[in-house]
Amino acid sequence: MKRMLMMGALLLMGAGAYAQSGPHFKAGVNVGIPTGDVADLSSFTLGADVAYMWPVAPSLHVGVASGFQNFFVKSEFKDNDFVDLNYVPVAASGQFSVTPNFFVGADLGYAFTTSGGEDAGGFYYLPKVGYQRDRFEVFGGYRAVSSDVNFGAANIGVNFKF
């Protein structure tokens, strides 16, 4: 009987460890300072991030990412009927844990412009580094869309893991 209880306890501990390393959903917010072509028009950027990640190795997760990014137009341009610039990225995401708490990662994909009536969508990329725990991560990175107009920003953000 003692053996059965011990085996059951070990089985439950093993199942709990697997559940923590399984796929997970992330959602969070970010804020940044615009760079590139949009830096003259925008004072800051604010956005939301979502991702779904799968473990493919003990330290490597891959998945899909999206979100919404808004570049707030400076007040002197709003007087000339300029509107905030924003886009929705759709990307592949990868994250490698250098140590249990520190990671490097990148998102690569395409961003669709959702404001201004302009077709300024293009190649989207976000290299990032960060600190992570079981339920959250804090990161810094450079988020940009390369097209005729460069939407770039140095960002910091936080994601919560579910």
Tab-separated table of C-alpha atoms in Angstrom:
chain	number	residue	atom	x	y	z
A	1	MET	CA	0.000	0.000	0.000
A	2	LYS	CA	2.841	2.360	0.859
A	3	ARG	CA	4.401	1.723	-2.563
A	4	MET	CA	1.122	2.550	-4.301
A	5	LEU	CA	0.808	5.820	-2.367
A	6	MET	CA	4.439	6.702	-3.144
A	7	MET	CA	3.986	5.941	-6.853
A	8	GLY	CA	0.771	7.977	-6.926
A	9	ALA	CA	2.496	10.950	-5.267
A	10	LEU	CA	5.402	10.769	-7.747
A	11	LEU	CA	2.967	10.554	-10.648
A	12	LEU	CA	1.088	13.655	-9.436
A	13	MET	CA	4.339	15.617	-8.988
A	14	GLY	CA	5.430	14.638	-12.475
A	15	ALA	CA	2.085	15.716	-13.966
A	16	GLY	CA	2.369	19.092	-12.207
A	17	ALA	CA	5.862	19.651	-13.609
A	18	TYR	CA	4.678	18.808	-17.119
A	19	ALA	CA	1.719	21.186	-16.843
A	20	GLN	CA	4.054	24.086	-16.016
A	21	SER	CA	6.232	23.357	-19.046
A	22	GLY	CA	3.285	22.892	-21.424
A	23	PRO	CA	1.842	25.440	-23.836
A	24	HIS	CA	0.810	28.750	-22.394
A	25	PHE	CA	-0.988	31.951	-23.312
A	26	LYS	CA	0.601	35.367	-22.639
A	27	ALA	CA	-1.031	38.793	-22.596
A	28	GLY	CA	0.418	42.142	-21.619
A	29	VAL	CA	1.116	45.790	-22.288
A	30	ASN	CA	4.091	47.816	-23.495
A	31	VAL	CA	5.179	51.442	-23.736
A	32	GLY	CA	7.911	52.951	-25.871
A	33	ILE	CA	9.762	55.903	-27.355
A	34	PRO	CA	9.321	56.243	-31.145
A	35	THR	CA	12.373	56.114	-33.417
A	36	GLY	CA	12.909	56.313	-37.163
A	37	ASP	CA	10.543	58.148	-39.507
A	38	VAL	CA	7.698	58.286	-36.984
A	39	ALA	CA	9.790	59.915	-34.213
A	40	ASP	CA	9.099	63.416	-35.561
A	41	LEU	CA	5.313	62.842	-35.546
A	42	SER	CA	4.801	60.795	-32.388
A	43	SER	CA	5.575	61.499	-28.738
A	44	PHE	CA	5.212	57.941	-27.386
A	45	THR	CA	3.728	54.556	-28.181
A	46	LEU	CA	1.504	52.254	-26.155
A	47	GLY	CA	0.413	48.744	-27.044
A	48	ALA	CA	-1.042	45.387	-26.091
A	49	ASP	CA	0.569	42.003	-26.769
A	50	VAL	CA	-0.826	38.471	-26.946
A	51	ALA	CA	0.976	35.212	-27.697
A	52	TYR	CA	0.495	31.459	-27.499
A	53	MET	CA	3.719	29.497	-26.989
A	54	TRP	CA	4.613	25.790	-27.169
A	55	PRO	CA	7.730	24.196	-25.670
A	56	VAL	CA	9.894	22.462	-28.285
A	57	ALA	CA	12.915	21.920	-26.018
A	58	PRO	CA	13.540	22.495	-22.297
A	59	SER	CA	14.727	26.092	-22.879
A	60	LEU	CA	13.019	26.916	-26.184
A	61	HIS	CA	9.422	28.001	-26.820
A	62	VAL	CA	7.897	28.895	-30.198
A	63	GLY	CA	4.462	30.191	-31.067
A	64	VAL	CA	2.312	32.881	-32.601
A	65	ALA	CA	1.984	36.513	-31.505
A	66	SER	CA	-0.221	39.493	-32.242
A	67	GLY	CA	-1.434	42.649	-30.566
A	68	PHE	CA	-2.106	46.312	-31.194
A	69	GLN	CA	0.377	49.205	-31.219
A	70	ASN	CA	-0.593	52.899	-31.159
A	71	PHE	CA	1.755	55.823	-31.861
A	72	PHE	CA	0.300	58.966	-30.272
A	73	VAL	CA	0.679	61.934	-32.634
A	74	LYS	CA	2.130	65.116	-31.114
A	75	SER	CA	-0.370	67.901	-30.416
A	76	GLU	CA	1.042	70.268	-33.075
A	77	PHE	CA	0.250	67.663	-35.743
A	78	LYS	CA	-3.233	66.937	-34.349
A	79	ASP	CA	-4.020	70.609	-35.067
A	80	ASN	CA	-3.376	69.784	-38.759
A	81	ASP	CA	-5.865	66.887	-38.716
A	82	PHE	CA	-3.245	64.144	-38.283
A	83	VAL	CA	-4.501	61.022	-36.486
A	84	ASP	CA	-2.705	58.539	-34.251
A	85	LEU	CA	-0.784	55.878	-36.168
A	86	ASN	CA	-1.419	52.254	-35.269
A	87	TYR	CA	-0.952	48.715	-36.524
A	88	VAL	CA	-1.760	45.088	-35.735
A	89	PRO	CA	1.162	42.629	-36.044
A	90	VAL	CA	0.749	38.937	-36.897
A	91	ALA	CA	3.996	37.091	-36.196
A	92	ALA	CA	5.856	33.916	-35.385
A	93	SER	CA	7.477	34.123	-31.964
A	94	GLY	CA	10.465	32.394	-30.398
A	95	GLN	CA	11.921	32.581	-26.917
A	96	PHE	CA	15.092	30.960	-25.570
A	97	SER	CA	15.728	30.823	-21.813
A	98	VAL	CA	19.425	31.547	-21.260
A	99	THR	CA	18.917	30.829	-17.545
A	100	PRO	CA	15.668	29.873	-15.801
A	101	ASN	CA	14.911	33.579	-15.250
A	102	PHE	CA	16.486	35.379	-18.247
A	103	PHE	CA	15.524	35.009	-21.908
A	104	VAL	CA	16.181	36.311	-25.405
A	105	GLY	CA	13.550	36.183	-28.108
A	106	ALA	CA	12.163	37.591	-31.319
A	107	ASP	CA	8.869	38.057	-33.145
A	108	LEU	CA	8.892	38.115	-36.967
A	109	GLY	CA	5.921	38.651	-39.240
A	110	TYR	CA	3.748	41.245	-40.938
A	111	ALA	CA	2.004	44.306	-39.475
A	112	PHE	CA	-1.275	45.643	-40.869
A	113	THR	CA	-1.816	49.410	-40.585
A	114	THR	CA	-5.203	50.219	-39.069
A	115	SER	CA	-5.172	54.032	-39.134
A	116	GLY	CA	-4.773	56.980	-41.470
A	117	GLY	CA	-6.094	55.210	-44.558
A	118	GLU	CA	-2.511	54.585	-45.645
A	119	ASP	CA	-1.104	51.289	-46.820
A	120	ALA	CA	1.964	51.416	-44.574
A	121	GLY	CA	1.956	47.792	-43.450
A	122	GLY	CA	5.140	45.830	-43.791
A	123	PHE	CA	7.699	43.469	-42.298
A	124	TYR	CA	7.355	43.375	-38.492
A	125	TYR	CA	10.156	42.473	-36.087
A	126	LEU	CA	10.715	42.594	-32.342
A	127	PRO	CA	14.036	41.386	-30.890
A	128	LYS	CA	13.797	41.321	-27.089
A	129	VAL	CA	15.499	40.356	-23.824
A	130	GLY	CA	13.828	39.914	-20.486
A	131	TYR	CA	13.339	38.536	-17.016
A	132	GLN	CA	10.720	35.836	-16.373
A	133	ARG	CA	8.985	34.021	-13.567
A	134	ASP	CA	6.245	31.367	-13.635
A	135	ARG	CA	3.352	33.832	-14.051
A	136	PHE	CA	4.896	36.936	-15.688
A	137	GLU	CA	7.784	38.339	-17.710
A	138	VAL	CA	9.284	41.828	-18.065
A	139	PHE	CA	11.077	42.637	-21.318
A	140	GLY	CA	12.814	45.334	-23.318
A	141	GLY	CA	13.140	45.380	-27.087
A	142	TYR	CA	13.009	47.248	-30.343
A	143	ARG	CA	9.640	46.927	-32.107
A	144	ALA	CA	9.465	48.066	-35.754
A	145	VAL	CA	7.627	47.831	-39.051
A	146	SER	CA	9.751	48.241	-42.169
A	147	SER	CA	7.990	49.663	-45.214
A	148	ASP	CA	7.973	53.039	-46.979
A	149	VAL	CA	7.560	54.596	-43.506
A	150	ASN	CA	9.561	53.130	-40.613
A	151	PHE	CA	7.401	52.668	-37.481
A	152	GLY	CA	10.009	51.956	-34.812
A	153	ALA	CA	10.125	52.202	-31.017
A	154	ALA	CA	12.343	51.214	-28.118
A	155	ASN	CA	9.890	49.389	-25.828
A	156	ILE	CA	9.572	47.981	-22.337
A	157	GLY	CA	6.681	45.740	-21.413
A	158	VAL	CA	5.174	43.161	-19.126
A	159	ASN	CA	3.348	39.958	-20.075
A	160	PHE	CA	1.277	37.755	-17.802
A	161	LYS	CA	1.285	33.993	-18.402
A	162	PHE	CA	-1.873	31.879	-18.161
